[in-house]
PDB file of C-alpha atoms in Angstrom:
ATOM      1  CA  UNK L 218     120.550 110.733  93.276  1.00 36.00           C
ATOM      2  CA  UNK L 219     123.054 112.841  91.234  1.00 40.00           C
ATOM      3  CA  UNK L 220     120.400 114.695  88.903  1.00 38.00           C
ATOM      4  CA  UNK L 221     123.399 116.404  86.671  1.00 42.00           C
ATOM      5  CA  UNK L 222     122.698 115.606  83.253  1.00 42.00           C
ATOM      6  CA  UNK L 223     124.787 113.316  81.220  1.00 42.00           C
ATOM      7  CA  UNK L 224     127.896 115.654  80.800  1.00 38.00           C
ATOM      8  CA  UNK L 225     131.030 114.296  79.890  1.00 41.00           C
ATOM      9  CA  UNK L 226     132.092 113.857  83.362  1.00 35.00           C
ATOM     10  CA  UNK L 227     129.011 112.108  84.195  1.00 43.00           C
ATOM     11  CA  UNK L 228     129.594 109.759  81.090  1.00 50.00           C
ATOM     12  CA  UNK L 229     132.953 109.192  82.408  1.00 50.00           C
ATOM     13  CA  UNK L 230     131.390 107.998  85.957  1.00 47.00           C
ATOM     14  CA  UNK L 231     129.280 105.566  84.099  1.00 48.00           C
ATOM     15  CA  UNK L 232     131.947 104.174  81.924  1.00 54.00           C
ATOM     16  CA  UNK L 233     134.222 103.504  85.275  1.00 51.00           C
ATOM     17  CA  UNK L 234     131.267 101.298  86.585  1.00 50.00           C
ATOM     18  CA  UNK L 235     131.677  99.248  83.148  1.00 51.00           C
ATOM     19  CA  UNK L 236     135.382  98.859  83.460  1.00 53.00           C
ATOM     20  CA  UNK L 237     135.254  97.771  86.917  1.00 51.00           C
ATOM     21  CA  UNK L 238     133.165  94.884  85.766  1.00 43.00           C
ATOM     22  CA  UNK L 239     135.431  93.649  82.965  1.00 45.00           C
ATOM     23  CA  UNK L 240     133.240  95.223  79.974  1.00 45.00           C
ATOM     24  CA  UNK L 241     135.623  95.259  77.016  1.00 41.00           C
ATOM     25  CA  UNK L 242     136.314  98.099  75.169  1.00 45.00           C
ATOM     26  CA  UNK L 243     133.716  99.556  72.842  1.00 45.00           C
ATOM     27  CA  UNK L 244     135.367 101.046  69.922  1.00 39.00           C
ATOM     28  CA  UNK L 245     133.056 100.431  66.965  1.00 46.00           C
ATOM     29  CA  UNK L 246     129.645 100.905  68.565  1.00 51.00           C
ATOM     30  CA  UNK L 247     126.875  99.617  66.505  1.00 60.00           C
ATOM     31  CA  UNK L 248     123.120  99.906  67.192  1.00 82.00           C
ATOM     32  CA  UNK L 249     121.157  96.955  69.002  1.00 95.00           C
ATOM     33  CA  UNK L 250     117.827  96.737  70.803  1.00 97.00           C
ATOM     34  CA  UNK L 251     117.095  95.208  74.253  1.00 98.00           C
ATOM     35  CA  UNK L 252     113.706  94.814  75.552  1.00 99.00           C
ATOM     36  CA  UNK L 253     114.168  94.747  79.222  1.00 98.00           C
ATOM     37  CA  UNK L 254     111.451  93.398  81.668  1.00 98.00           C
ATOM     38  CA  UNK L 255     111.770  95.414  84.634  1.00 96.00           C
ATOM     39  CA  UNK L 256     110.531  93.778  87.884  1.00 90.00           C
ATOM     40  CA  UNK L 257     111.307  92.477  91.567  1.00 82.00           C
ATOM     41  CA  UNK L 258     113.124  94.651  94.320  1.00 78.00           C
ATOM     42  CA  UNK L 259     114.496  96.828  91.494  1.00 85.00           C
ATOM     43  CA  UNK L 260     110.882  98.273  91.369  1.00 88.00           C
ATOM     44  CA  UNK L 261     110.395  99.150  94.991  1.00 87.00           C
ATOM     45  CA  UNK L 262     113.788 100.033  96.015  1.00 89.00           C
ATOM     46  CA  UNK L 263     114.258 103.862  95.390  1.00 92.00           C
ATOM     47  CA  UNK L 264     118.049 103.279  95.008  1.00 93.00           C
ATOM     48  CA  UNK L 265     117.509 100.529  92.858  1.00 93.00           C
ATOM     49  CA  UNK L 266     115.190 102.347  90.561  1.00 94.00           C
ATOM     50  CA  UNK L 267     117.703 105.268  90.512  1.00 95.00           C
ATOM     51  CA  UNK L 268     120.493 103.300  89.537  1.00 95.00           C
ATOM     52  CA  UNK L 269     118.389 101.324  86.849  1.00 96.00           C
ATOM     53  CA  UNK L 270     117.651 104.613  84.967  1.00 97.00           C
ATOM     54  CA  UNK L 271     121.324 105.400  84.990  1.00 97.00           C
ATOM     55  CA  UNK L 272     121.982 101.962  83.473  1.00 97.00           C
ATOM     56  CA  UNK L 273     119.790 102.848  80.892  1.00 98.00           C
ATOM     57  CA  UNK L 274     121.127 105.999  79.701  1.00 97.00           C
ATOM     58  CA  UNK L 275     124.533 104.063  80.050  1.00 96.00           C
ATOM     59  CA  UNK L 276     123.295 101.282  77.503  1.00 97.00           C
ATOM     60  CA  UNK L 277     122.100 104.013  75.051  1.00 96.00           C
ATOM     61  CA  UNK L 278     125.535 105.721  75.093  1.00 94.00           C
ATOM     62  CA  UNK L 279     127.172 102.373  74.194  1.00 94.00           C
ATOM     63  CA  UNK L 280     125.059 101.899  71.239  1.00 95.00           C
ATOM     64  CA  UNK L 281     122.136  99.896  72.561  1.00 96.00           C
ATOM     65  CA  UNK L 282     118.480 101.095  72.272  1.00 98.00           C
ATOM     66  CA  UNK L 283     116.769  99.964  75.542  1.00 98.00           C
ATOM     67  CA  UNK L 284     112.697  99.520  75.743  1.00 99.00           C
ATOM     68  CA  UNK L 285     111.468  99.035  79.147  1.00 99.00           C
ATOM     69  CA  UNK L 286     108.347  96.843  79.831  1.00 98.00           C
ATOM     70  CA  UNK L 287     107.064  96.606  83.482  1.00 97.00           C
ATOM     71  CA  UNK L 288     103.920  95.330  85.477  1.00 93.00           C
ATOM     72  CA  UNK L 289     103.550  95.935  89.205  1.00 93.00           C
ATOM     73  CA  UNK L 290     102.047  93.177  91.107  1.00 91.00           C
ATOM     74  CA  UNK L 291     103.207  94.488  94.540  1.00 91.00           C
ATOM     75  CA  UNK L 292     102.117  97.794  93.830  1.00 94.00           C
ATOM     76  CA  UNK L 293      98.821  96.981  92.784  1.00 95.00           C
ATOM     77  CA  UNK L 294      98.219  94.903  96.098  1.00 93.00           C
ATOM     78  CA  UNK L 295      99.151  98.145  97.866  1.00 94.00           C
ATOM     79  CA  UNK L 296      96.560 100.113  96.341  1.00 96.00           C
ATOM     80  CA  UNK L 297      93.882  97.834  96.587  1.00 96.00           C
ATOM     81  CA  UNK L 298      94.607  97.425 100.457  1.00 96.00           C
ATOM     82  CA  UNK L 299      94.270 101.206 100.663  1.00 96.00           C
ATOM     83  CA  UNK L 300      90.672 100.737  99.061  1.00 94.00           C
ATOM     84  CA  UNK L 301      89.767  97.974 101.399  1.00 95.00           C
ATOM     85  CA  UNK L 302      89.834  95.638  98.406  1.00 93.00           C
ATOM     86  CA  UNK L 303      90.880  92.303  99.140  1.00 91.00           C
ATOM     87  CA  UNK L 304      93.298  90.248  96.698  1.00 90.00           C
ATOM     88  CA  UNK L 305      92.116  86.969  95.215  1.00 92.00           C
ATOM     89  CA  UNK L 306      94.390  84.886  93.526  1.00 91.00           C
ATOM     90  CA  UNK L 307      93.123  81.624  91.544  1.00 90.00           C
ATOM     91  CA  UNK L 308      95.897  79.554  90.019  1.00 85.00           C
ATOM     92  CA  UNK L 309      98.524  81.993  91.010  1.00 83.00           C
ATOM     93  CA  UNK L 310      96.621  84.667  88.941  1.00 88.00           C
ATOM     94  CA  UNK L 311      94.912  87.707  90.333  1.00 92.00           C
ATOM     95  CA  UNK L 312      91.279  87.869  89.793  1.00 95.00           C
ATOM     96  CA  UNK L 313      90.683  91.391  88.449  1.00 96.00           C
ATOM     97  CA  UNK L 314      86.907  92.490  88.083  1.00 95.00           C
ATOM     98  CA  UNK L 315      85.776  95.451  85.849  1.00 93.00           C
ATOM     99  CA  UNK L 316      85.885  97.754  88.673  1.00 90.00           C
ATOM    100  CA  UNK L 317      89.177  96.861  89.676  1.00 95.00           C
ATOM    101  CA  UNK L 318      91.041  97.229  86.503  1.00 96.00           C
ATOM    102  CA  UNK L 319      90.500 101.143  86.822  1.00 95.00           C
ATOM    103  CA  UNK L 320      92.630 100.930  89.906  1.00 96.00           C
ATOM    104  CA  UNK L 321      95.173  98.642  88.088  1.00 96.00           C
ATOM    105  CA  UNK L 322      95.166 101.235  85.488  1.00 96.00           C
ATOM    106  CA  UNK L 323      96.090 104.106  87.966  1.00 96.00           C
ATOM    107  CA  UNK L 324      98.708 102.241  89.309  1.00 97.00           C
ATOM    108  CA  UNK L 325     100.673 100.729  86.322  1.00 97.00           C
ATOM    109  CA  UNK L 326     100.474 103.818  84.326  1.00 95.00           C
ATOM    110  CA  UNK L 327      99.878 106.522  86.669  1.00 96.00           C
ATOM    111  CA  UNK L 328     102.199 105.489  89.150  1.00 96.00           C
ATOM    112  CA  UNK L 329     104.984 102.932  88.529  1.00 96.00           C
ATOM    113  CA  UNK L 330     105.289 104.184  84.979  1.00 97.00           C
ATOM    114  CA  UNK L 331     105.371 107.980  85.662  1.00 98.00           C
ATOM    115  CA  UNK L 332     108.164 106.918  88.452  1.00 97.00           C
ATOM    116  CA  UNK L 333     110.339 105.267  86.074  1.00 97.00           C
ATOM    117  CA  UNK L 334     110.055 107.816  83.326  1.00 98.00           C
ATOM    118  CA  UNK L 335     110.806 110.552  85.848  1.00 98.00           C
ATOM    119  CA  UNK L 336     113.895 108.963  87.334  1.00 98.00           C
ATOM    120  CA  UNK L 337     115.258 108.947  83.843  1.00 98.00           C
ATOM    121  CA  UNK L 338     114.052 112.269  82.913  1.00 98.00           C
ATOM    122  CA  UNK L 339     115.989 113.757  85.858  1.00 98.00           C
ATOM    123  CA  UNK L 340     118.996 112.790  84.243  1.00 98.00           C
ATOM    124  CA  UNK L 341     118.418 113.328  80.658  1.00 97.00           C
ATOM    125  CA  UNK L 342     114.776 113.989  79.408  1.00 98.00           C
ATOM    126  CA  UNK L 343     114.533 111.191  76.688  1.00 98.00           C
ATOM    127  CA  UNK L 344     111.927 108.753  78.271  1.00 99.00           C
ATOM    128  CA  UNK L 345     108.399 108.368  76.920  1.00 99.00           C
ATOM    129  CA  UNK L 346     105.897 106.809  79.050  1.00 98.00           C
ATOM    130  CA  UNK L 347     103.233 104.724  77.274  1.00 98.00           C
ATOM    131  CA  UNK L 348     101.113 101.517  77.578  1.00 98.00           C
ATOM    132  CA  UNK L 349      99.928  99.066  75.369  1.00 98.00           C
ATOM    133  CA  UNK L 350      96.532 100.964  74.893  1.00 97.00           C
ATOM    134  CA  UNK L 351      98.649 103.768  72.825  1.00 98.00           C
ATOM    135  CA  UNK L 352      98.957 103.695  69.048  1.00 97.00           C
ATOM    136  CA  UNK L 353      97.683 100.147  69.102  1.00 97.00           C
ATOM    137  CA  UNK L 354     100.854  98.593  70.418  1.00 98.00           C
ATOM    138  CA  UNK L 355      99.387  95.779  72.206  1.00 98.00           C
ATOM    139  CA  UNK L 356      95.976  93.963  72.032  1.00 98.00           C
ATOM    140  CA  UNK L 357      94.889  91.369  74.842  1.00 98.00           C
ATOM    141  CA  UNK L 358      93.621  87.907  74.538  1.00 97.00           C
ATOM    142  CA  UNK L 359      91.537  86.785  77.715  1.00 96.00           C
ATOM    143  CA  UNK L 360      93.527  84.341  79.994  1.00 94.00           C
ATOM    144  CA  UNK L 361      91.606  81.769  82.023  1.00 94.00           C
ATOM    145  CA  UNK L 362      93.373  80.355  85.420  1.00 91.00           C
ATOM    146  CA  UNK L 363      93.907  76.467  85.400  1.00 88.00           C
ATOM    147  CA  UNK L 364      92.495  75.073  88.528  1.00 90.00           C
ATOM    148  CA  UNK L 365      92.617  71.278  88.444  1.00 89.00           C
ATOM    149  CA  UNK L 366      92.810  71.261  84.646  1.00 89.00           C
ATOM    150  CA  UNK L 367      89.596  73.134  84.076  1.00 93.00           C
ATOM    151  CA  UNK L 368      89.770  76.953  83.002  1.00 95.00           C
ATOM    152  CA  UNK L 369      88.405  79.398  85.629  1.00 95.00           C
ATOM    153  CA  UNK L 370      87.100  82.811  84.404  1.00 96.00           C
ATOM    154  CA  UNK L 371      89.572  85.255  86.380  1.00 96.00           C
ATOM    155  CA  UNK L 372      88.183  88.439  84.848  1.00 96.00           C
ATOM    156  CA  UNK L 373      90.246  91.332  83.209  1.00 98.00           C
ATOM    157  CA  UNK L 374      93.463  89.352  82.730  1.00 97.00           C
ATOM    158  CA  UNK L 375      95.170  88.507  79.801  1.00 96.00           C
ATOM    159  CA  UNK L 376      98.096  87.666  77.451  1.00 94.00           C
ATOM    160  CA  UNK L 377      99.594  89.644  74.598  1.00 96.00           C
ATOM    161  CA  UNK L 378      97.889  89.015  71.376  1.00 95.00           C
ATOM    162  CA  UNK L 379      98.928  90.980  68.552  1.00 96.00           C
ATOM    163  CA  UNK L 380     101.517  93.730  68.671  1.00 98.00           C
ATOM    164  CA  UNK L 381     102.319  96.725  66.543  1.00 97.00           C
ATOM    165  CA  UNK L 382     105.638  98.027  67.621  1.00 97.00           C
ATOM    166  CA  UNK L 383     105.422 101.060  65.026  1.00 98.00           C
ATOM    167  CA  UNK L 384     105.238 103.254  67.839  1.00 98.00           C
ATOM    168  CA  UNK L 385     108.354 102.102  69.707  1.00 98.00           C
ATOM    169  CA  UNK L 386     110.243 102.242  66.344  1.00 98.00           C
ATOM    170  CA  UNK L 387     109.508 105.795  65.851  1.00 98.00           C
ATOM    171  CA  UNK L 388     110.788 106.531  69.558  1.00 98.00           C
ATOM    172  CA  UNK L 389     113.766 104.582  69.158  1.00 98.00           C
ATOM    173  CA  UNK L 390     114.271 106.698  65.897  1.00 96.00           C
ATOM    174  CA  UNK L 391     114.075 109.699  67.684  1.00 97.00           C
ATOM    175  CA  UNK L 392     116.379 108.834  70.464  1.00 96.00           C
ATOM    176  CA  UNK L 393     113.977 108.199  72.829  1.00 98.00           C
ATOM    177  CA  UNK L 394     113.664 105.501  75.653  1.00 99.00           C
ATOM    178  CA  UNK L 395     110.231 103.781  75.767  1.00 99.00           C
ATOM    179  CA  UNK L 396     108.524 102.872  78.870  1.00 99.00           C
ATOM    180  CA  UNK L 397     105.613 100.478  78.589  1.00 99.00           C
ATOM    181  CA  UNK L 398     102.956  99.395  81.022  1.00 98.00           C
ATOM    182  CA  UNK L 399     101.342  96.274  80.069  1.00 97.00           C
ATOM    183  CA  UNK L 400      97.654  97.156  79.849  1.00 98.00           C
ATOM    184  CA  UNK L 401      95.975  96.399  76.467  1.00 98.00           C
ATOM    185  CA  UNK L 402      92.449  96.209  75.083  1.00 98.00           C
ATOM    186  CA  UNK L 403      90.661  93.129  73.829  1.00 97.00           C
ATOM    187  CA  UNK L 404      88.809  93.017  70.404  1.00 96.00           C
ATOM    188  CA  UNK L 405      85.712  94.689  72.278  1.00 97.00           C
ATOM    189  CA  UNK L 406      87.834  97.516  73.794  1.00 97.00           C
ATOM    190  CA  UNK L 407      87.997  96.112  77.390  1.00 97.00           C
ATOM    191  CA  UNK L 408      91.432  96.651  78.803  1.00 98.00           C
ATOM    192  CA  UNK L 409      92.730  93.789  80.534  1.00 98.00           C
ATOM    193  CA  UNK L 410      96.229  93.548  82.579  1.00 97.00           C
ATOM    194  CA  UNK L 411      98.694  91.446  80.729  1.00 97.00           C
ATOM    195  CA  UNK L 412     101.295  89.240  82.256  1.00 93.00           C
ATOM    196  CA  UNK L 413     104.350  91.553  81.864  1.00 95.00           C
ATOM    197  CA  UNK L 414     106.965  88.549  81.240  1.00 94.00           C
ATOM    198  CA  UNK L 415     105.008  87.247  78.293  1.00 92.00           C
ATOM    199  CA  UNK L 416     103.868  90.781  77.334  1.00 97.00           C
ATOM    200  CA  UNK L 417     107.642  91.844  77.397  1.00 98.00           C
ATOM    201  CA  UNK L 418     108.622  88.743  75.311  1.00 97.00           C
ATOM    202  CA  UNK L 419     106.016  89.657  72.816  1.00 98.00           C
ATOM    203  CA  UNK L 420     107.414  93.141  72.299  1.00 98.00           C
ATOM    204  CA  UNK L 421     110.988  91.525  72.045  1.00 98.00           C
ATOM    205  CA  UNK L 422     109.988  89.230  69.205  1.00 98.00           C
ATOM    206  CA  UNK L 423     107.978  91.840  67.199  1.00 98.00           C
ATOM    207  CA  UNK L 424     110.546  94.531  67.537  1.00 97.00           C
ATOM    208  CA  UNK L 425     113.202  91.888  66.288  1.00 96.00           C
ATOM    209  CA  UNK L 426     115.399  92.749  69.382  1.00 98.00           C
ATOM    210  CA  UNK L 427     118.966  91.614  70.071  1.00 97.00           C
ATOM    211  CA  UNK L 428     118.235  90.890  73.556  1.00 97.00           C
ATOM    212  CA  UNK L 429     115.730  90.171  76.134  1.00 98.00           C
ATOM    213  CA  UNK L 430     116.498  90.732  79.459  1.00 98.00           C
ATOM    214  CA  UNK L 431     114.483  89.660  82.779  1.00 97.00           C
ATOM    215  CA  UNK L 432     115.059  91.469  85.856  1.00 96.00           C
ATOM    216  CA  UNK L 433     113.988  89.259  88.925  1.00 93.00           C
ATOM    217  CA  UNK L 434     114.839  88.949  92.613  1.00 91.00           C
ATOM    218  CA  UNK L 435     117.226  85.737  91.928  1.00 92.00           C
ATOM    219  CA  UNK L 436     120.707  85.579  90.281  1.00 93.00           C
ATOM    220  CA  UNK L 437     118.985  83.383  87.548  1.00 94.00           C
ATOM    221  CA  UNK L 438     117.727  79.700  86.983  1.00 94.00           C
ATOM    222  CA  UNK L 439     118.987  76.820  89.276  1.00 94.00           C
ATOM    223  CA  UNK L 440     119.016  73.179  88.665  1.00 88.00           C
ATOM    224  CA  UNK L 441     118.502  72.588  92.216  1.00 86.00           C
ATOM    225  CA  UNK L 442     116.937  75.578  93.856  1.00 83.00           C
ATOM    226  CA  UNK L 443     117.962  76.945  96.603  1.00 80.00           C
ATOM    227  CA  UNK L 444     121.639  75.688  96.229  1.00 86.00           C
ATOM    228  CA  UNK L 445     123.307  78.613  95.014  1.00 84.00           C
ATOM    229  CA  UNK L 446     126.236  76.493  93.462  1.00 88.00           C
ATOM    230  CA  UNK L 447     123.591  74.971  91.075  1.00 91.00           C
ATOM    231  CA  UNK L 448     123.186  78.389  89.190  1.00 94.00           C
ATOM    232  CA  UNK L 449     122.861  77.642  85.551  1.00 95.00           C
ATOM    233  CA  UNK L 450     125.005  79.905  83.648  1.00 95.00           C
ATOM    234  CA  UNK L 451     123.974  78.931  79.836  1.00 95.00           C
ATOM    235  CA  UNK L 452     121.308  76.575  78.227  1.00 95.00           C
ATOM    236  CA  UNK L 453     119.329  76.552  74.986  1.00 96.00           C
ATOM    237  CA  UNK L 454     115.904  76.710  74.304  1.00 97.00           C
ATOM    238  CA  UNK L 455     115.557  72.962  74.130  1.00 96.00           C
ATOM    239  CA  UNK L 456     117.142  72.485  77.405  1.00 95.00           C
ATOM    240  CA  UNK L 457     114.741  75.201  78.894  1.00 96.00           C
ATOM    241  CA  UNK L 458     111.672  73.384  77.773  1.00 95.00           C
ATOM    242  CA  UNK L 459     112.799  70.622  79.839  1.00 93.00           C
ATOM    243  CA  UNK L 460     112.895  72.568  82.847  1.00 92.00           C
ATOM    244  CA  UNK L 461     109.680  74.481  82.750  1.00 91.00           C
ATOM    245  CA  UNK L 462     107.609  71.283  84.872  1.00 87.00           C
ATOM    246  CA  UNK L 463     110.025  71.799  87.788  1.00 88.00           C
ATOM    247  CA  UNK L 464     110.450  75.526  88.162  1.00 88.00           C
ATOM    248  CA  UNK L 465     108.302  77.601  90.648  1.00 85.00           C
ATOM    249  CA  UNK L 466     105.316  79.359  89.483  1.00 80.00           C
ATOM    250  CA  UNK L 467     106.608  82.676  89.877  1.00 84.00           C
ATOM    251  CA  UNK L 468     109.888  81.614  87.338  1.00 90.00           C
ATOM    252  CA  UNK L 469     107.556  80.039  84.916  1.00 90.00           C
ATOM    253  CA  UNK L 470     106.295  83.120  82.943  1.00 91.00           C
ATOM    254  CA  UNK L 471     109.934  84.387  83.007  1.00 93.00           C
ATOM    255  CA  UNK L 472     111.095  81.213  81.481  1.00 94.00           C
ATOM    256  CA  UNK L 473     108.439  81.150  78.819  1.00 94.00           C
ATOM    257  CA  UNK L 474     109.016  84.581  78.051  1.00 95.00           C
ATOM    258  CA  UNK L 475     112.644  83.821  77.471  1.00 97.00           C
ATOM    259  CA  UNK L 476     111.752  80.775  75.182  1.00 97.00           C
ATOM    260  CA  UNK L 477     108.961  82.611  73.117  1.00 96.00           C
ATOM    261  CA  UNK L 478     111.788  85.429  72.813  1.00 97.00           C
ATOM    262  CA  UNK L 479     114.570  83.232  71.523  1.00 98.00           C
ATOM    263  CA  UNK L 480     112.527  81.009  69.238  1.00 97.00           C
ATOM    264  CA  UNK L 481     111.142  84.354  67.657  1.00 96.00           C
ATOM    265  CA  UNK L 482     114.557  85.093  66.616  1.00 96.00           C
ATOM    266  CA  UNK L 483     115.787  87.578  69.327  1.00 97.00           C
ATOM    267  CA  UNK L 484     119.261  87.010  69.538  1.00 95.00           C
ATOM    268  CA  UNK L 485     119.697  85.864  73.316  1.00 96.00           C
ATOM    269  CA  UNK L 486     117.690  86.127  76.469  1.00 97.00           C
ATOM    270  CA  UNK L 487     118.841  86.675  79.872  1.00 97.00           C
ATOM    271  CA  UNK L 488     117.394  86.067  83.481  1.00 97.00           C
ATOM    272  CA  UNK L 489     119.465  88.522  85.810  1.00 96.00           C
ATOM    273  CA  UNK L 490     119.467  89.672  89.492  1.00 95.00           C
ATOM    274  CA  UNK L 491     117.875  93.068  89.485  1.00 93.00           C
ATOM    275  CA  UNK L 492     119.198  93.735  92.861  1.00 92.00           C
ATOM    276  CA  UNK L 493     122.638  93.746  91.379  1.00 93.00           C
ATOM    277  CA  UNK L 494     123.028  96.994  90.168  1.00 90.00           C
ATOM    278  CA  UNK L 495     125.853  96.363  87.548  1.00 92.00           C
ATOM    279  CA  UNK L 496     123.963  93.088  86.290  1.00 95.00           C
ATOM    280  CA  UNK L 497     122.059  94.798  83.571  1.00 96.00           C
ATOM    281  CA  UNK L 498     125.418  96.518  82.275  1.00 95.00           C
ATOM    282  CA  UNK L 499     127.311  92.929  82.252  1.00 94.00           C
ATOM    283  CA  UNK L 500     124.276  91.307  80.579  1.00 95.00           C
ATOM    284  CA  UNK L 501     123.932  93.908  77.789  1.00 94.00           C
ATOM    285  CA  UNK L 502     127.580  94.668  77.296  1.00 92.00           C
ATOM    286  CA  UNK L 503     129.845  92.589  78.327  1.00 82.00           C
ATOM    287  CA  UNK L 504     129.511  89.494  75.955  1.00 76.00           C
ATOM    288  CA  UNK L 505     130.799  86.182  77.298  1.00 72.00           C
ATOM    289  CA  UNK L 506     130.997  87.849  81.067  1.00 78.00           C
ATOM    290  CA  UNK L 507     128.931  85.398  83.351  1.00 80.00           C
ATOM    291  CA  UNK L 508     126.086  86.834  84.698  1.00 91.00           C
ATOM    292  CA  UNK L 509     122.743  85.072  85.598  1.00 95.00           C
ATOM    293  CA  UNK L 510     121.105  82.829  83.121  1.00 96.00           C
ATOM    294  CA  UNK L 511     122.003  83.144  79.349  1.00 96.00           C
ATOM    295  CA  UNK L 512     119.377  81.391  77.014  1.00 97.00           C
ATOM    296  CA  UNK L 513     120.294  80.767  73.453  1.00 96.00           C
ATOM    297  CA  UNK L 514     118.891  79.234  70.261  1.00 96.00           C
ATOM    298  CA  UNK L 515     119.016  75.198  70.324  1.00 93.00           C
ATOM    299  CA  UNK L 516     121.031  73.861  67.416  1.00 90.00           C
ATOM    300  CA  UNK L 517     119.308  74.464  64.154  1.00 77.00           C
ATOM    301  CA  UNK L 518     117.211  77.074  65.813  1.00 69.00           C
ATOM    302  CA  UNK L 519     116.689  80.809  65.501  1.00 62.00           C
ATOM    303  CA  UNK L 520     117.451  80.817  61.879  1.00 54.00           C
TER     304      UNK L 520
END
């Protein structure tokens, strides 16, 4: 990876990437905020990690303040395997015991978070890693698995409860890029692993972001998966609600996150393919350019 700082030459190179994808001229740059849920193969491929870091800096140079939120399911599974601990899932959710939460914290904040912060700071030292535990950013509400209609305790697994975005605002004001791992304490101080999709949406809603962008391993939402020509380029929140029951288990929290964000006032939400190195730039910068699936407010909503 080119580790030069973002000199004028480096900025020109990044600008060419946008021009190659029909990004309109940015003449009057205004500041907006995008919350980006980082996941999928973009987290596990070194080349994609490095490209993602460069793209974040490109967004900043074009007037978009990015906030990155990440989980790390595959990395957690790999570390548990190294410790000889078998991963158990109930209702599609990982059972997380009090002993396991220490490993989860180590992976999410000590590995995944530090790697991404490092990639960004190799290019320009502006990234700051934090978790939901820091400065009261997030609190956790215990989540139960649904097994045949019955709630089942799965340990230290939660959803985002309250969000205090003041630390994020402070970082953005100082020109930093926050990188957030989704760990948070409950009311009693017990740390939980939060679903990263819904936690990112909660942050987007609280910060009143202009965009909420979810990176995944498919191009977007499909009306008849896996038929690639059934990609849905645009839909509103009412149409998305009607799709939830028909989505795969892995896509449901991503769609629910988009729904929550847009209904809370976020301008648009996007589900994009993180394996496409230019998809993030096009979703964030090239208004009207087809990329992934864009979720907009239903008529009369988001007012």
